[in-house]
GROMACS .gro file of C-alpha atoms in nm:
model
  341
    1UNK     CA    1   0.000   0.000   0.000
    2UNK     CA    2   0.141   0.337  -0.091
    3UNK     CA    3   0.072   0.680  -0.220
    4UNK     CA    4  -0.059   0.995  -0.058
    5UNK     CA    5  -0.414   0.872  -0.008
    6UNK     CA    6  -0.583   0.757   0.311
    7UNK     CA    7  -0.664   0.386   0.290
    8UNK     CA    8  -0.948   0.245   0.501
    9UNK     CA    9  -1.026  -0.128   0.494
   10UNK     CA   10  -1.301  -0.305   0.686
   11UNK     CA   11  -1.344  -0.673   0.774
   12UNK     CA   12  -1.719  -0.719   0.734
   13UNK     CA   13  -1.784  -1.078   0.843
   14UNK     CA   14  -1.635  -1.358   1.048
   15UNK     CA   15  -1.410  -1.483   0.767
   16UNK     CA   16  -1.046  -1.489   0.878
   17UNK     CA   17  -0.827  -1.257   0.672
   18UNK     CA   18  -0.524  -1.462   0.562
   19UNK     CA   19  -0.191  -1.365   0.409
   20UNK     CA   20   0.127  -1.565   0.343
   21UNK     CA   21   0.380  -1.285   0.312
   22UNK     CA   22   0.454  -0.945   0.457
   23UNK     CA   23   0.256  -0.642   0.340
   24UNK     CA   24   0.476  -0.340   0.280
   25UNK     CA   25   0.337  -0.009   0.402
   26UNK     CA   26   0.492   0.276   0.208
   27UNK     CA   27   0.247   0.563   0.228
   28UNK     CA   28   0.384   0.899   0.125
   29UNK     CA   29   0.576   1.088   0.391
   30UNK     CA   30   0.356   1.324   0.596
   31UNK     CA   31   0.048   1.263   0.380
   32UNK     CA   32  -0.029   0.891   0.370
   33UNK     CA   33  -0.210   0.673   0.623
   34UNK     CA   34  -0.390   0.342   0.643
   35UNK     CA   35  -0.667   0.211   0.869
   36UNK     CA   36  -0.772  -0.152   0.910
   37UNK     CA   37  -1.074  -0.219   1.129
   38UNK     CA   38  -1.369  -0.445   1.189
   39UNK     CA   39  -1.694  -0.322   1.041
   40UNK     CA   40  -1.849  -0.338   1.388
   41UNK     CA   41  -1.731  -0.400   1.745
   42UNK     CA   42  -1.652  -0.769   1.677
   43UNK     CA   43  -1.281  -0.853   1.680
   44UNK     CA   44  -1.183  -1.010   1.344
   45UNK     CA   45  -0.883  -1.240   1.299
   46UNK     CA   46  -0.600  -1.146   1.063
   47UNK     CA   47  -0.374  -1.451   1.019
   48UNK     CA   48  -0.023  -1.472   0.879
   49UNK     CA   49   0.049  -1.824   0.745
   50UNK     CA   50   0.409  -1.762   0.639
   51UNK     CA   51   0.733  -1.689   0.822
   52UNK     CA   52   0.678  -1.317   0.781
   53UNK     CA   53   0.542  -1.010   0.952
   54UNK     CA   54   0.189  -0.895   0.886
   55UNK     CA   55   0.317  -0.549   0.797
   56UNK     CA   56   0.655  -0.395   0.723
   57UNK     CA   57   0.648  -0.019   0.784
   58UNK     CA   58   0.901   0.137   0.551
   59UNK     CA   59   0.812   0.505   0.518
   60UNK     CA   60   0.873   0.758   0.794
   61UNK     CA   61   0.629   1.021   0.925
   62UNK     CA   62   0.320   0.817   0.843
   63UNK     CA   63   0.028   0.690   1.050
   64UNK     CA   64  -0.125   0.341   1.062
   65UNK     CA   65  -0.434   0.260   1.267
   66UNK     CA   66  -0.589  -0.076   1.360
   67UNK     CA   67  -0.917  -0.134   1.546
   68UNK     CA   68  -1.082  -0.459   1.661
   69UNK     CA   69  -0.825  -0.689   1.496
   70UNK     CA   70  -0.670  -1.012   1.629
   71UNK     CA   71  -0.324  -1.077   1.484
   72UNK     CA   72  -0.218  -1.444   1.465
   73UNK     CA   73   0.053  -1.649   1.292
   74UNK     CA   74   0.000  -2.016   1.210
   75UNK     CA   75   0.343  -2.086   1.056
   76UNK     CA   76   0.578  -2.320   1.240
   77UNK     CA   77   0.844  -2.045   1.223
   78UNK     CA   78   0.684  -1.719   1.325
   79UNK     CA   79   0.758  -1.350   1.311
   80UNK     CA   80   0.632  -1.032   1.477
   81UNK     CA   81   0.313  -0.870   1.356
   82UNK     CA   82   0.476  -0.534   1.275
   83UNK     CA   83   0.831  -0.435   1.189
   84UNK     CA   84   0.967  -0.088   1.124
   85UNK     CA   85   1.254  -0.109   0.877
   86UNK     CA   86   1.314   0.255   0.790
   87UNK     CA   87   1.469   0.553   0.962
   88UNK     CA   88   1.240   0.821   1.099
   89UNK     CA   89   0.916   0.815   1.295
   90UNK     CA   90   0.619   0.589   1.223
   91UNK     CA   91   0.301   0.622   1.430
   92UNK     CA   92   0.100   0.305   1.492
   93UNK     CA   93  -0.231   0.321   1.678
   94UNK     CA   94  -0.408   0.009   1.806
   95UNK     CA   95  -0.752   0.002   1.967
   96UNK     CA   96  -0.911  -0.313   2.109
   97UNK     CA   97  -0.661  -0.540   1.935
   98UNK     CA   98  -0.521  -0.881   2.035
   99UNK     CA   99  -0.182  -1.028   1.951
  100UNK     CA  100  -0.172  -1.405   2.004
  101UNK     CA  101  -0.414  -1.606   2.215
  102UNK     CA  102  -0.461  -1.722   2.572
  103UNK     CA  103  -0.412  -2.088   2.475
  104UNK     CA  104  -0.077  -2.017   2.308
  105UNK     CA  105  -0.193  -2.126   1.960
  106UNK     CA  106  -0.093  -1.923   1.652
  107UNK     CA  107   0.081  -1.648   1.848
  108UNK     CA  108   0.311  -1.410   1.659
  109UNK     CA  109   0.655  -1.333   1.802
  110UNK     CA  110   0.541  -1.004   1.949
  111UNK     CA  111   0.338  -0.705   1.838
  112UNK     CA  112   0.595  -0.448   1.717
  113UNK     CA  113   0.967  -0.473   1.651
  114UNK     CA  114   1.211  -0.196   1.568
  115UNK     CA  115   1.473  -0.288   1.307
  116UNK     CA  116   1.538   0.080   1.236
  117UNK     CA  117   1.387   0.418   1.306
  118UNK     CA  118   1.155   0.536   1.583
  119UNK     CA  119   0.831   0.337   1.604
  120UNK     CA  120   0.582   0.532   1.815
  121UNK     CA  121   0.317   0.292   1.945
  122UNK     CA  122  -0.014   0.390   2.105
  123UNK     CA  123  -0.238   0.112   2.239
  124UNK     CA  124  -0.578   0.142   2.401
  125UNK     CA  125  -0.754  -0.166   2.537
  126UNK     CA  126  -0.515  -0.417   2.378
  127UNK     CA  127  -0.370  -0.755   2.477
  128UNK     CA  128  -0.035  -0.915   2.386
  129UNK     CA  129  -0.021  -1.282   2.482
  130UNK     CA  130   0.231  -1.564   2.460
  131UNK     CA  131   0.505  -1.468   2.215
  132UNK     CA  132   0.720  -1.746   2.068
  133UNK     CA  133   0.993  -1.910   2.273
  134UNK     CA  134   1.297  -1.976   2.051
  135UNK     CA  135   1.468  -1.743   2.113
  136UNK     CA  136   1.282  -1.538   2.373
  137UNK     CA  137   1.064  -1.269   2.215
  138UNK     CA  138   0.937  -0.945   2.367
  139UNK     CA  139   0.582  -0.819   2.351
  140UNK     CA  140   0.683  -0.471   2.228
  141UNK     CA  141   1.017  -0.342   2.103
  142UNK     CA  142   0.955   0.026   2.039
  143UNK     CA  143   1.110   0.367   2.100
  144UNK     CA  144   0.807   0.553   2.234
  145UNK     CA  145   0.516   0.363   2.385
  146UNK     CA  146   0.183   0.479   2.527
  147UNK     CA  147  -0.046   0.214   2.674
  148UNK     CA  148  -0.381   0.253   2.846
  149UNK     CA  149  -0.606  -0.030   2.963
  150UNK     CA  150  -0.380  -0.303   2.821
  151UNK     CA  151  -0.221  -0.635   2.914
  152UNK     CA  152   0.114  -0.787   2.818
  153UNK     CA  153   0.128  -1.137   2.962
  154UNK     CA  154   0.323  -1.461   2.930
  155UNK     CA  155   0.567  -1.338   2.665
  156UNK     CA  156   0.885  -1.545   2.651
  157UNK     CA  157   1.097  -1.230   2.679
  158UNK     CA  158   1.012  -0.899   2.845
  159UNK     CA  159   0.674  -0.733   2.811
  160UNK     CA  160   0.832  -0.414   2.671
  161UNK     CA  161   1.192  -0.353   2.576
  162UNK     CA  162   1.358  -0.063   2.403
  163UNK     CA  163   1.420   0.306   2.455
  164UNK     CA  164   1.201   0.551   2.639
  165UNK     CA  165   0.983   0.744   2.694
  166UNK     CA  166   0.703   0.515   2.807
  167UNK     CA  167   0.369   0.645   2.922
  168UNK     CA  168   0.190   0.347   3.076
  169UNK     CA  169  -0.151   0.369   3.243
  170UNK     CA  170  -0.389   0.103   3.378
  171UNK     CA  171  -0.188  -0.183   3.230
  172UNK     CA  172  -0.092  -0.531   3.353
  173UNK     CA  173   0.251  -0.690   3.297
  174UNK     CA  174   0.240  -1.047   3.423
  175UNK     CA  175   0.413  -1.383   3.388
  176UNK     CA  176   0.662  -1.260   3.127
  177UNK     CA  177   0.985  -1.458   3.090
  178UNK     CA  178   1.205  -1.149   3.124
  179UNK     CA  179   1.115  -0.819   3.287
  180UNK     CA  180   0.773  -0.662   3.287
  181UNK     CA  181   0.934  -0.355   3.129
  182UNK     CA  182   1.302  -0.314   3.041
  183UNK     CA  183   1.418   0.023   2.912
  184UNK     CA  184   1.752  -0.058   2.756
  185UNK     CA  185   1.903   0.278   2.670
  186UNK     CA  186   2.160   0.455   2.886
  187UNK     CA  187   1.993   0.791   2.945
  188UNK     CA  188   1.644   0.929   2.930
  189UNK     CA  189   1.352   1.098   3.094
  190UNK     CA  190   0.975   1.117   3.095
  191UNK     CA  191   0.882   0.764   3.199
  192UNK     CA  192   0.530   0.758   3.347
  193UNK     CA  193   0.391   0.439   3.507
  194UNK     CA  194   0.052   0.497   3.668
  195UNK     CA  195  -0.204   0.253   3.816
  196UNK     CA  196  -0.032  -0.056   3.677
  197UNK     CA  197   0.031  -0.412   3.797
  198UNK     CA  198   0.369  -0.584   3.758
  199UNK     CA  199   0.313  -0.939   3.880
  200UNK     CA  200   0.501  -1.269   3.854
  201UNK     CA  201   0.755  -1.164   3.591
  202UNK     CA  202   1.066  -1.385   3.589
  203UNK     CA  203   1.313  -1.098   3.638
  204UNK     CA  204   1.224  -0.744   3.752
  205UNK     CA  205   0.883  -0.586   3.738
  206UNK     CA  206   1.019  -0.253   3.610
  207UNK     CA  207   1.384  -0.228   3.505
  208UNK     CA  208   1.511   0.117   3.411
  209UNK     CA  209   1.863   0.122   3.266
  210UNK     CA  210   1.875   0.496   3.221
  211UNK     CA  211   1.969   0.773   3.465
  212UNK     CA  212   1.635   0.861   3.624
  213UNK     CA  213   1.554   1.229   3.626
  214UNK     CA  214   1.291   1.398   3.837
  215UNK     CA  215   1.023   1.365   3.570
  216UNK     CA  216   1.021   0.985   3.596
  217UNK     CA  217   0.699   0.894   3.778
  218UNK     CA  218   0.595   0.558   3.923
  219UNK     CA  219   0.271   0.592   4.114
  220UNK     CA  220  -0.034   0.393   4.230
  221UNK     CA  221   0.112   0.067   4.098
  222UNK     CA  222   0.156  -0.285   4.237
  223UNK     CA  223   0.483  -0.480   4.218
  224UNK     CA  224   0.428  -0.834   4.337
  225UNK     CA  225   0.577  -1.182   4.305
  226UNK     CA  226   0.846  -1.078   4.057
  227UNK     CA  227   1.152  -1.306   4.051
  228UNK     CA  228   1.401  -1.029   4.126
  229UNK     CA  229   1.326  -0.665   4.210
  230UNK     CA  230   0.994  -0.491   4.196
  231UNK     CA  231   1.164  -0.174   4.065
  232UNK     CA  232   1.528  -0.184   3.953
  233UNK     CA  233   1.691   0.153   3.886
  234UNK     CA  234   2.017   0.040   3.731
  235UNK     CA  235   2.115   0.387   3.615
  236UNK     CA  236   2.076   0.564   3.949
  237UNK     CA  237   2.067   0.940   3.899
  238UNK     CA  238   1.837   1.199   4.047
  239UNK     CA  239   1.535   1.121   4.258
  240UNK     CA  240   1.234   1.007   4.054
  241UNK     CA  241   0.882   1.029   4.191
  242UNK     CA  242   0.811   0.676   4.318
  243UNK     CA  243   0.527   0.707   4.565
  244UNK     CA  244   0.197   0.550   4.672
  245UNK     CA  245   0.285   0.206   4.531
  246UNK     CA  246   0.256  -0.141   4.684
  247UNK     CA  247   0.541  -0.394   4.692
  248UNK     CA  248   0.483  -0.757   4.791
  249UNK     CA  249   0.674  -1.087   4.774
  250UNK     CA  250   0.937  -0.982   4.518
  251UNK     CA  251   1.228  -1.224   4.496
  252UNK     CA  252   1.541  -1.024   4.581
  253UNK     CA  253   1.426  -0.677   4.682
  254UNK     CA  254   1.134  -0.443   4.638
  255UNK     CA  255   1.350  -0.160   4.500
  256UNK     CA  256   1.712  -0.178   4.386
  257UNK     CA  257   1.932   0.133   4.391
  258UNK     CA  258   1.648   0.336   4.544
  259UNK     CA  259   1.511   0.387   4.895
  260UNK     CA  260   1.132   0.373   4.910
  261UNK     CA  261   0.966   0.640   5.120
  262UNK     CA  262   0.678   0.591   5.362
  263UNK     CA  263   0.405   0.651   5.104
  264UNK     CA  264   0.492   0.314   4.949
  265UNK     CA  265   0.348   0.003   5.112
  266UNK     CA  266   0.587  -0.292   5.150
  267UNK     CA  267   0.501  -0.646   5.252
  268UNK     CA  268   0.128  -0.583   5.223
  269UNK     CA  269  -0.069  -0.848   5.032
  270UNK     CA  270  -0.258  -0.676   4.747
  271UNK     CA  271  -0.537  -0.935   4.783
  272UNK     CA  272  -0.606  -0.994   4.415
  273UNK     CA  273  -0.932  -1.169   4.329
  274UNK     CA  274  -0.727  -1.434   4.144
  275UNK     CA  275  -0.378  -1.360   4.015
  276UNK     CA  276  -0.318  -1.710   3.874
  277UNK     CA  277  -0.167  -1.725   3.525
  278UNK     CA  278  -0.480  -1.860   3.360
  279UNK     CA  279  -0.712  -1.608   3.527
  280UNK     CA  280  -0.522  -1.283   3.592
  281UNK     CA  281  -0.803  -1.105   3.774
  282UNK     CA  282  -0.615  -0.821   3.938
  283UNK     CA  283  -0.917  -0.652   4.093
  284UNK     CA  284  -0.878  -0.609   4.469
  285UNK     CA  285  -1.057  -0.858   4.694
  286UNK     CA  286  -0.988  -0.679   5.019
  287UNK     CA  287  -0.916  -0.345   5.178
  288UNK     CA  288  -0.534  -0.351   5.204
  289UNK     CA  289  -0.483  -0.118   4.906
  290UNK     CA  290  -0.820   0.050   4.897
  291UNK     CA  291  -0.801   0.432   4.899
  292UNK     CA  292  -0.424   0.409   4.959
  293UNK     CA  293  -0.323   0.572   4.632
  294UNK     CA  294  -0.257   0.929   4.523
  295UNK     CA  295  -0.417   1.181   4.573
  296UNK     CA  296  -0.381   1.104   4.943
  297UNK     CA  297  -0.718   1.020   5.098
  298UNK     CA  298  -0.605   1.158   5.435
  299UNK     CA  299  -0.608   1.517   5.309
  300UNK     CA  300  -0.809   1.744   5.084
  301UNK     CA  301  -0.678   1.791   4.731
  302UNK     CA  302  -0.503   2.113   4.625
  303UNK     CA  303  -0.299   2.148   4.946
  304UNK     CA  304  -0.613   2.131   5.161
  305UNK     CA  305  -0.754   2.435   4.985
  306UNK     CA  306  -1.066   2.254   4.866
  307UNK     CA  307  -1.331   2.049   5.042
  308UNK     CA  308  -1.274   1.755   4.806
  309UNK     CA  309  -1.116   1.425   4.899
  310UNK     CA  310  -1.012   1.157   4.652
  311UNK     CA  311  -1.018   0.782   4.719
  312UNK     CA  312  -0.790   0.605   4.472
  313UNK     CA  313  -0.704   0.236   4.501
  314UNK     CA  314  -0.350   0.126   4.421
  315UNK     CA  315  -0.339  -0.097   4.112
  316UNK     CA  316  -0.503  -0.138   3.776
  317UNK     CA  317  -0.862  -0.176   3.900
  318UNK     CA  318  -1.074   0.053   4.112
  319UNK     CA  319  -1.321  -0.081   4.366
  320UNK     CA  320  -1.685  -0.070   4.260
  321UNK     CA  321  -1.887   0.129   4.508
  322UNK     CA  322  -2.208  -0.018   4.645
  323UNK     CA  323  -2.535   0.131   4.524
  324UNK     CA  324  -2.648   0.432   4.718
  325UNK     CA  325  -2.302   0.517   4.848
  326UNK     CA  326  -2.360   0.880   4.760
  327UNK     CA  327  -2.024   0.936   4.591
  328UNK     CA  328  -1.969   1.094   4.253
  329UNK     CA  329  -1.683   0.978   4.031
  330UNK     CA  330  -1.424   1.167   3.836
  331UNK     CA  331  -1.241   0.946   3.587
  332UNK     CA  332  -0.900   1.041   3.457
  333UNK     CA  333  -0.679   0.830   3.228
  334UNK     CA  334  -0.467   0.609   3.446
  335UNK     CA  335  -0.590   0.752   3.776
  336UNK     CA  336  -0.946   0.639   3.836
  337UNK     CA  337  -1.093   0.693   4.176
  338UNK     CA  338  -1.396   0.806   4.365
  339UNK     CA  339  -1.410   1.179   4.424
  340UNK     CA  340  -1.617   1.271   4.724
  341UNK     CA  341  -1.736   1.620   4.641
   0.00000   0.00000   0.00000
């Protein structure tokens, strides 16, 4: 697909779209784009049967958008769904998409891979499951990543690897064979990790190789049952904002190269409904982390200059209030909590 036009394709029935080779995306710089989506809210399968990517993105400064699509690969030797092979920036937007499957059948070797350039990935309501195992494959290998309401689980490598910045909200990283997230570059800023769960990853929950500056934020998130550290700040540096998180049953330490302050809860069971690999229900089934997030429920917001208190649970899910509780709700991306006005 190429040219300066805007391509829109719709999958209109339950027939599986099938290809046996990679589709090259070469829309004109700054003027071309392509959208692939289901004709309704049903998720349609798009299957690669060859040892190839679904798409090879080879023109910079272009935009590709995918909605309600499940990407699978049935070949014995698999590849990632998307590869960027050109210098420059490519924007890829996914909404309500699935990569792989819960049963491990026909899973591609990850969602996006960077061979060259700066892939900028935005995902809303997406799931990346069970990448291939020989060698270990990561869920996402991108330069700039924004996730909201997503899951990256049971990948053979890390959930995310690559450079920063990452802006991650309301997302679960669980049971990955490497780290939940591993930022591999030496220096950087702007990492934001808000209302997330990092659970049962083989290595660290969140591993940051770069020198953390003050605009790195880790807040309202749960780090539990990871094989090594909950948070591992390998690069050291200035003091990032790591507050109002919960750390539980991590293998070696809750935080490496960083001293957690008193706003962080350590050794407190998050009381998941069912955090088992096949279930992954990370809603809270108890009060240990309820209303323990930021903004602080013990004070009024805006430096006590309002009469409003916020009650934010730590983690990816907020507690459902009982009927007639008399509370109104203000919902913000990545920081959902009851606002008692």
